[in-house]
PDB file of C-alpha atoms in Angstrom:
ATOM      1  CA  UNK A   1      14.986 -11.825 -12.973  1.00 74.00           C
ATOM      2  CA  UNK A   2      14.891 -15.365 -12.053  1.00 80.00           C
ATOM      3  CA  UNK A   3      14.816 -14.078  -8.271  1.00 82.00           C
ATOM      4  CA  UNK A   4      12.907 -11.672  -8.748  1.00 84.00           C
ATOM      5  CA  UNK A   5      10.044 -14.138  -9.718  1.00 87.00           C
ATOM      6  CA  UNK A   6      11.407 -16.798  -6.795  1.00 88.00           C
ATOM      7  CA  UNK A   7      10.501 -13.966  -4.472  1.00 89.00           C
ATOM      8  CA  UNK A   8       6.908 -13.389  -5.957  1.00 89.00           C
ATOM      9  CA  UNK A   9       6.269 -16.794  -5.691  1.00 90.00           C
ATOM     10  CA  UNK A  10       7.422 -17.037  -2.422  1.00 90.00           C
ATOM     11  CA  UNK A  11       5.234 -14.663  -0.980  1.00 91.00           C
ATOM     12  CA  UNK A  12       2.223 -15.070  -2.610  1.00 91.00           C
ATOM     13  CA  UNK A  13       2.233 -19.125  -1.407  1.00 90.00           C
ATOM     14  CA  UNK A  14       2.836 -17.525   1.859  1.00 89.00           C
ATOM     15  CA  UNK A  15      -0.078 -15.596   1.633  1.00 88.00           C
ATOM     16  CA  UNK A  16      -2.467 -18.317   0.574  1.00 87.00           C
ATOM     17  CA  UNK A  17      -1.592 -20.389   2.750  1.00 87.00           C
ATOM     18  CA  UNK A  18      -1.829 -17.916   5.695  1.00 84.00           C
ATOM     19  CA  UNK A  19      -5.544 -18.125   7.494  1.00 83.00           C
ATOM     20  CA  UNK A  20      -4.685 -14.820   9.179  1.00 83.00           C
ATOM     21  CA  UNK A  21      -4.850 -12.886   6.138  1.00 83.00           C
ATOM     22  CA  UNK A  22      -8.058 -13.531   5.566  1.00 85.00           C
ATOM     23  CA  UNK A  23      -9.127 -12.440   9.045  1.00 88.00           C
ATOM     24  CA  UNK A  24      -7.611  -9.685   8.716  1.00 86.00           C
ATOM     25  CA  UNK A  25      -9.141  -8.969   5.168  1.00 90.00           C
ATOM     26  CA  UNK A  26     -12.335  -9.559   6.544  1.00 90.00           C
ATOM     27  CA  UNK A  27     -11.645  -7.004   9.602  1.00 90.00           C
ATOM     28  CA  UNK A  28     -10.985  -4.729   6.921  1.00 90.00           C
ATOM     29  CA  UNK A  29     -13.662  -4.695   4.811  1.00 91.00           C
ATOM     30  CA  UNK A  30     -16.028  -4.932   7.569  1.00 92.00           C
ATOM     31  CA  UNK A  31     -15.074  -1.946   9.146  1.00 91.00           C
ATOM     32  CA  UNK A  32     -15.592  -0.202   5.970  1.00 91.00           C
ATOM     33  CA  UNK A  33     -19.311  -1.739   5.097  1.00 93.00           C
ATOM     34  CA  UNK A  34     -20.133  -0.638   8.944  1.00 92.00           C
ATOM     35  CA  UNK A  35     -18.091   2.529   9.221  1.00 90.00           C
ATOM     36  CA  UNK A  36     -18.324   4.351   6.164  1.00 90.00           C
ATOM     37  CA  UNK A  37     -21.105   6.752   4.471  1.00 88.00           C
ATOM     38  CA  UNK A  38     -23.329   4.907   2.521  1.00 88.00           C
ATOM     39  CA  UNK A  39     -22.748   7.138  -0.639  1.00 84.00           C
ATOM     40  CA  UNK A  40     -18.564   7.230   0.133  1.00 86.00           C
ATOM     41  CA  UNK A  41     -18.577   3.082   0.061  1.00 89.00           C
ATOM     42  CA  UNK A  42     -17.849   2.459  -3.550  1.00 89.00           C
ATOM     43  CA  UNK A  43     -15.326   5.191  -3.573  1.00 87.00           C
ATOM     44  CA  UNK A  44     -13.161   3.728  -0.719  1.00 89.00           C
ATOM     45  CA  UNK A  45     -13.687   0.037  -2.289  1.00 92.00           C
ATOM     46  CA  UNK A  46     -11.275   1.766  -4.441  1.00 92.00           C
ATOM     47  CA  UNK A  47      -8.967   2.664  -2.064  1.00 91.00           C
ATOM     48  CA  UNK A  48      -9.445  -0.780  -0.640  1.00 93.00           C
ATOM     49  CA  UNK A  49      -8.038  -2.450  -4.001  1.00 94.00           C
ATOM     50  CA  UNK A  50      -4.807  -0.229  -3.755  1.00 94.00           C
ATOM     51  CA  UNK A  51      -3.899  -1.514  -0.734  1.00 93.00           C
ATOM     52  CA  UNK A  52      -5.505  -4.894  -0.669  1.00 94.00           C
ATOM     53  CA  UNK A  53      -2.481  -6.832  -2.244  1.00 94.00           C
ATOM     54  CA  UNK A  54      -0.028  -5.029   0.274  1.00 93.00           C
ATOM     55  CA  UNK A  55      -2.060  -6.314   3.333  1.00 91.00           C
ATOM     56  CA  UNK A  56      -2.268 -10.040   1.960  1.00 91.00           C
ATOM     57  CA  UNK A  57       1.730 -10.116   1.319  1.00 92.00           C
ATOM     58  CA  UNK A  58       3.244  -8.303   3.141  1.00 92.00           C
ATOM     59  CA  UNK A  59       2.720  -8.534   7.360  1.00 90.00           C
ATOM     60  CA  UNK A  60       4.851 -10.723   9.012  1.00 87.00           C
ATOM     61  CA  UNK A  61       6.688 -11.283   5.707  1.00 89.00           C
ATOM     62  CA  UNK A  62      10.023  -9.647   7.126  1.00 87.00           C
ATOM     63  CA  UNK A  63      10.259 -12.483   9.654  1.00 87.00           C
ATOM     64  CA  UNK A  64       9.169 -15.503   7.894  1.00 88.00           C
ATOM     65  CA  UNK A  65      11.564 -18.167   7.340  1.00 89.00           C
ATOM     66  CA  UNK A  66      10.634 -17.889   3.370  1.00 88.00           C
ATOM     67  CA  UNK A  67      12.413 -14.904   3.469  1.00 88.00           C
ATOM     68  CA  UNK A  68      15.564 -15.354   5.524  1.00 86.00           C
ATOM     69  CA  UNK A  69      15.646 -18.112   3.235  1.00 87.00           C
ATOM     70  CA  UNK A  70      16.214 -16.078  -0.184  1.00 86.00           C
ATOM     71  CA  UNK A  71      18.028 -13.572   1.756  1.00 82.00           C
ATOM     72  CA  UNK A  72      20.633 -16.226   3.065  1.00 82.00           C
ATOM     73  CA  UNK A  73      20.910 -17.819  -0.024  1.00 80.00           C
ATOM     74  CA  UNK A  74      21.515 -14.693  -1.937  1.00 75.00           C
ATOM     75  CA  UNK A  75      23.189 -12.726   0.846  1.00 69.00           C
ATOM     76  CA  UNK A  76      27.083 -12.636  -0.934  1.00 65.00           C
ATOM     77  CA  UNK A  77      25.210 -11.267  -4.180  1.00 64.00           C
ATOM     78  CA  UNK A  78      23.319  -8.893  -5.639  1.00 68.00           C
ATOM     79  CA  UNK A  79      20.325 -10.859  -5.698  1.00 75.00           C
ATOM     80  CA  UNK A  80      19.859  -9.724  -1.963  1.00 79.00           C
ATOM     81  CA  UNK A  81      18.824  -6.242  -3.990  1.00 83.00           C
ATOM     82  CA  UNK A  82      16.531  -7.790  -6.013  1.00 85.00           C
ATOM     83  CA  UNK A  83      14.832  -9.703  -3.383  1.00 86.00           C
ATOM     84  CA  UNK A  84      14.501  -5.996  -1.465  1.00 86.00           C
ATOM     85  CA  UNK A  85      13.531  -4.520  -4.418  1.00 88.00           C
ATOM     86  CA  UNK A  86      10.396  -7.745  -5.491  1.00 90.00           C
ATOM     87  CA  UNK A  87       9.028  -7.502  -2.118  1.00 91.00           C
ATOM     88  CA  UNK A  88       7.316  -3.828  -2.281  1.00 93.00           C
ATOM     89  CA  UNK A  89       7.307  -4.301  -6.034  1.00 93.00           C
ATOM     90  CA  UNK A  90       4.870  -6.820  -6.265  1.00 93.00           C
ATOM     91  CA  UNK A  91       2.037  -5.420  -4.304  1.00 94.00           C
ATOM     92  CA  UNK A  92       2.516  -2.215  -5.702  1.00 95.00           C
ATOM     93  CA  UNK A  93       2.036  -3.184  -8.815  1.00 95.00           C
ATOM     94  CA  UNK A  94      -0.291  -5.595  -7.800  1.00 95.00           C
ATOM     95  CA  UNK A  95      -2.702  -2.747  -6.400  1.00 95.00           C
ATOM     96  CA  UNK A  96      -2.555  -0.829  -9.356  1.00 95.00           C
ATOM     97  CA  UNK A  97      -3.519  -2.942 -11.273  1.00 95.00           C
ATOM     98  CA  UNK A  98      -6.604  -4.629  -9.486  1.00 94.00           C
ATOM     99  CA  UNK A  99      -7.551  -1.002  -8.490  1.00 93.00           C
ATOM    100  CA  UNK A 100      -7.209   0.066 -12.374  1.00 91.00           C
ATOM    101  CA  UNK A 101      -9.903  -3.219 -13.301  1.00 92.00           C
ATOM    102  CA  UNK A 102     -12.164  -2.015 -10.732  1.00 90.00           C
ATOM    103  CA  UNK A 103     -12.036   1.607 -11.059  1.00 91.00           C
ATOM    104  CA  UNK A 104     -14.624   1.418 -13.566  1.00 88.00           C
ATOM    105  CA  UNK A 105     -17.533  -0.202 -11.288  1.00 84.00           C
ATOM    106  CA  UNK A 106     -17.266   2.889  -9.483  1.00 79.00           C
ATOM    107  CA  UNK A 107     -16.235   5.410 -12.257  1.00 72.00           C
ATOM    108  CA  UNK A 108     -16.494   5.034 -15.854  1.00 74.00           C
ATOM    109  CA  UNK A 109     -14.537   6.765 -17.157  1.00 84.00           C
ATOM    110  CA  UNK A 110     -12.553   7.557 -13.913  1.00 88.00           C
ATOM    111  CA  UNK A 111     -10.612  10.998 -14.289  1.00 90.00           C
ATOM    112  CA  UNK A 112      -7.272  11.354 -15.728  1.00 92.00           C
ATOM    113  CA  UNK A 113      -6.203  11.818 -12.366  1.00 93.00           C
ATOM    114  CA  UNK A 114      -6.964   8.173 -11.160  1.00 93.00           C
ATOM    115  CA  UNK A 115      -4.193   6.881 -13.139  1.00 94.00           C
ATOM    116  CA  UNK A 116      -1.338   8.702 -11.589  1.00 95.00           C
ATOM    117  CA  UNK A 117      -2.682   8.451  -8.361  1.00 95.00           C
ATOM    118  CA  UNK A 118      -3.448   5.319  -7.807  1.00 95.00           C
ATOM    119  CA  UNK A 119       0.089   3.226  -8.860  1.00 95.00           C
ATOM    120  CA  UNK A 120       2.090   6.003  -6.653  1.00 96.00           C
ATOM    121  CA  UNK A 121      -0.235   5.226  -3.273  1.00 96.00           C
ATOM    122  CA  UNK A 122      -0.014   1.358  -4.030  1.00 96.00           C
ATOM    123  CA  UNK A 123       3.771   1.818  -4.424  1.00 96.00           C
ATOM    124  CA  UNK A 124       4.268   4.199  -1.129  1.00 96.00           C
ATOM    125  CA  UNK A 125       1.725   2.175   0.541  1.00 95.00           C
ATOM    126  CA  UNK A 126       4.315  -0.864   0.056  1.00 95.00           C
ATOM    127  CA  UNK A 127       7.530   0.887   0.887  1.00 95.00           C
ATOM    128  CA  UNK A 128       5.734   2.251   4.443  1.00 95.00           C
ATOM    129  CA  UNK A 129       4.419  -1.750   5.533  1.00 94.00           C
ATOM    130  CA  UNK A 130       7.472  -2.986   4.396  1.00 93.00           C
ATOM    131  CA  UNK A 131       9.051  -0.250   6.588  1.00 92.00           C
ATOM    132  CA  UNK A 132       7.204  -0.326   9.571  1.00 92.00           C
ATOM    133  CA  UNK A 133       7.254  -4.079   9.863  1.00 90.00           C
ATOM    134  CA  UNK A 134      10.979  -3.801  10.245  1.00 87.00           C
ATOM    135  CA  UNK A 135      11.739  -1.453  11.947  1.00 86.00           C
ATOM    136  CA  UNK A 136       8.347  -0.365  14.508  1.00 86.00           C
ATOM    137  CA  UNK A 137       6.372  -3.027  13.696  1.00 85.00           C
ATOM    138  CA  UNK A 138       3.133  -2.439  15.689  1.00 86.00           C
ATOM    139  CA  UNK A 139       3.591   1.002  16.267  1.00 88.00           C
ATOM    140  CA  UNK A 140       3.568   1.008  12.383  1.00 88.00           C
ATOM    141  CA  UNK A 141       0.391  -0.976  12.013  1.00 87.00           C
ATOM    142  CA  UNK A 142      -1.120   0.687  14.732  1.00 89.00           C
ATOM    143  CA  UNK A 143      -0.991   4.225  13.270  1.00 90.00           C
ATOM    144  CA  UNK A 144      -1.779   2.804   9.454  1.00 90.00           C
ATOM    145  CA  UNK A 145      -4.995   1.542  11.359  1.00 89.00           C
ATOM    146  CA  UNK A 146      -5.875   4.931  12.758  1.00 90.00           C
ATOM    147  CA  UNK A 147      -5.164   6.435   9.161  1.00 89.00           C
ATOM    148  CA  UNK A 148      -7.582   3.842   7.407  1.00 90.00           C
ATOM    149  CA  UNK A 149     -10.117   4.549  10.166  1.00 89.00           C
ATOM    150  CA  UNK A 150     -10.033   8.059  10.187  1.00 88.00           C
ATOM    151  CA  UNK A 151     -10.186   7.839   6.644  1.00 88.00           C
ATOM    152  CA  UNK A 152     -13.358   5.970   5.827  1.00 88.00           C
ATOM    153  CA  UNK A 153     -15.395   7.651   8.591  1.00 86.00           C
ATOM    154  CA  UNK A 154     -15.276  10.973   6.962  1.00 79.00           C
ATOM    155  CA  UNK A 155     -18.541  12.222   5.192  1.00 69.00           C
ATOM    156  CA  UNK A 156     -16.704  13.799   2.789  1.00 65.00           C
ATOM    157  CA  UNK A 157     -13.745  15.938   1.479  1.00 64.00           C
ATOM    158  CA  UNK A 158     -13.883  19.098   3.127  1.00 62.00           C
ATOM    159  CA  UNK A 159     -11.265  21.002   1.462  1.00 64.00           C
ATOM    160  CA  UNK A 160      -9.265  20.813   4.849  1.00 75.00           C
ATOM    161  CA  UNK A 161      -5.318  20.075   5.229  1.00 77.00           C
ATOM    162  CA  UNK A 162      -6.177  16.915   7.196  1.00 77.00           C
ATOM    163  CA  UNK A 163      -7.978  15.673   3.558  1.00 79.00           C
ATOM    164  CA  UNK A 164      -4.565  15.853   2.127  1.00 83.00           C
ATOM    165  CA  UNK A 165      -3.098  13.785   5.471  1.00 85.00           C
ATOM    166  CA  UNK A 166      -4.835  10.555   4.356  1.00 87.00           C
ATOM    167  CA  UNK A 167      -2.830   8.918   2.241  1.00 92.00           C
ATOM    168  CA  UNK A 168      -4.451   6.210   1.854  1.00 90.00           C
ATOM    169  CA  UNK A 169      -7.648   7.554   0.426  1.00 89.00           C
ATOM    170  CA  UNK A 170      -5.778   9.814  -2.248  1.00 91.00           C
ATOM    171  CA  UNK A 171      -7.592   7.454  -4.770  1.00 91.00           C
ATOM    172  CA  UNK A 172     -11.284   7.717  -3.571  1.00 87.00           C
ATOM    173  CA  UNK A 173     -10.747  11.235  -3.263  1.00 87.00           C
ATOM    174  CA  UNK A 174      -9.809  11.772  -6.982  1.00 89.00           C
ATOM    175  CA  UNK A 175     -12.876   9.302  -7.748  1.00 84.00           C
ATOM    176  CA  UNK A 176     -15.490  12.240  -5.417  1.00 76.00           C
ATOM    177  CA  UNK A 177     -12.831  15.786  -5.968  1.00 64.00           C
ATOM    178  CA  UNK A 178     -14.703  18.513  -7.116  1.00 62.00           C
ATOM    179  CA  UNK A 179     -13.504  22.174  -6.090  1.00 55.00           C
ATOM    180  CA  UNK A 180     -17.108  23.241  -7.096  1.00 59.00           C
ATOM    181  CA  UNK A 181     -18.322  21.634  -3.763  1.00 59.00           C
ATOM    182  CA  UNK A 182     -15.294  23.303  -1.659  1.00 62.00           C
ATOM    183  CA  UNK A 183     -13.358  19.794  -1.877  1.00 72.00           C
ATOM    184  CA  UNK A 184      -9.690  19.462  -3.407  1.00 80.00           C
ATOM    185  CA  UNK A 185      -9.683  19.513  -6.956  1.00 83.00           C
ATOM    186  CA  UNK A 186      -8.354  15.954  -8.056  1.00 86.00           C
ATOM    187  CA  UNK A 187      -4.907  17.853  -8.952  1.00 89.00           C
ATOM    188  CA  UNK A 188      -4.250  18.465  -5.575  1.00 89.00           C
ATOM    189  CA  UNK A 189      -3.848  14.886  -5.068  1.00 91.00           C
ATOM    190  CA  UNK A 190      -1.290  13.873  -7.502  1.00 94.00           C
ATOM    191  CA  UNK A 191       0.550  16.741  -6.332  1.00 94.00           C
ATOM    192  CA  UNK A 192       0.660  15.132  -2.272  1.00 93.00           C
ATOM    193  CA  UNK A 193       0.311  11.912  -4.017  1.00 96.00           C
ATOM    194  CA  UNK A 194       4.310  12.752  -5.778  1.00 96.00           C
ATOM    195  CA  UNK A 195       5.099  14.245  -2.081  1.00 96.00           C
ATOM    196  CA  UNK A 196       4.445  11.325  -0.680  1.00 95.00           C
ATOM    197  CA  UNK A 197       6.396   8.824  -2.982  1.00 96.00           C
ATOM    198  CA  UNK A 198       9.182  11.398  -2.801  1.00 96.00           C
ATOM    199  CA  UNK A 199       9.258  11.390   0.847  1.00 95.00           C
ATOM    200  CA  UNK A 200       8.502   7.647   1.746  1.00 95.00           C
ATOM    201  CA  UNK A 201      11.178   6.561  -1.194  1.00 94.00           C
ATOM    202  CA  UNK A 202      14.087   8.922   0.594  1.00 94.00           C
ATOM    203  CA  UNK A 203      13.032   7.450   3.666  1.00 93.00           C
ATOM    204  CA  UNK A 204      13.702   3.764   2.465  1.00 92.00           C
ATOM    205  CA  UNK A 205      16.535   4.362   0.537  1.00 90.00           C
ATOM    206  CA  UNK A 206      17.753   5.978   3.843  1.00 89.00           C
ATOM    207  CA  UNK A 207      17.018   2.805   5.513  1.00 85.00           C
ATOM    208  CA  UNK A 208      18.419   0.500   3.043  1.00 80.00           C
ATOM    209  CA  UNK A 209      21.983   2.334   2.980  1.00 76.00           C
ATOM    210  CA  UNK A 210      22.360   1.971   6.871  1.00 70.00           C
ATOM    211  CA  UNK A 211      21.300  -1.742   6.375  1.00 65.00           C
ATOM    212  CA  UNK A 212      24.682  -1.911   3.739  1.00 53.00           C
ATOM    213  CA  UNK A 213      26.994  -0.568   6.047  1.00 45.00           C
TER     214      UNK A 213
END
């Protein structure tokens, strides 16, 4: 446990001390105020808060010398597990949680829906940028910036397969799902939401075996 924490601690005095994260939190939300529908803003603030704590702790963390550190240190243990495990674990539950205080600026009482939703996308969120910045590094962040865009320039849910593609907007669209209006019911998206997690956590664990050998 006690590494566990060492690793939290780690990375979030990495983060605050980092200038560029705030650039590129700023990039962010910008992009949303600008690009977005007025009336789909507060929605996507959501989705923002899912992922916000993954984009503050998380790029360029694979590389930093904070964490060869605590892998070195902990490399003929087991604590090398722990430290893979803290590292997507914190900003996953992270997001949920600051998405889960916020929800209800936007939603009050958000749907049932919300709740499942949200935790899984902050969790897969983590396990794909911890991914890609090993292993394609700005390939990765090059197509999660094309999903984020292509997300929060849509008008609204139109009941298409390509609503179902953007991850990362799984918890605004449970916040504006109505199947009344020809838009995914909110079920639809715990369903992909559990696809998703089930998919991304194979992926990793595939990953993390190869890593072992």
């Amino acid at each position: 446990m006690q590494i566990i924490i060492y690793t939290f601690r780690l990375m979030a005095e990495r983060a605050i001390r980092s200038k560029s994260r705030l650039w590129l939190i700023c990039l962010v939300l910008t992009s949303l105020f600008i690009l977005t529908p007025k009336a789909q803003i507060p929605a996507q603030l959501i989705s923002f808060a899912v992922l916000l704590p993954g984009l503050l702790l998380l790029p360029e963390w694979n590389c930093s010398p904070e964490r060869k550190g605590i892998l070195a240190i902990t490399a003929r243990s087991e604590g090398m597990r722990k430290v893979k495990t803290a590292e997507w674990l914190f900003p996953s539950l992270a997001g949920a949680v600051l998405s889960s205080v916020t929800v209800f600026a936007v939603s009050a009482p958000p749907p049932w829906q919300f709740w499942v939703v949200a935790p899984i996308i902050s969790a897969s969120f983590s396990l794909i940028l911890v991914m890609t910045e090993q292993y394609m590094k700005y390939a990765g962040r090059t197509v999660l910036s094309l999903l984020w865009l292509s997300q929060i320039t849509q008008s609204q849910q139109t009941g298409k397969i390509t609503d179902l593609l953007l991850f990362t907007g799984y918890p605004a669209a449970v916040l504006t799902g109505d199947s009344g209006t020809g838009s995914h019911h909110p079920d639809s998206f715990v369903l992909a939401s559990l696809i998703v997690i089930f998919i991304t956590a194979g992926v990793y664990a595939l990953f993390s075996r190869r890593n072992y050998r």
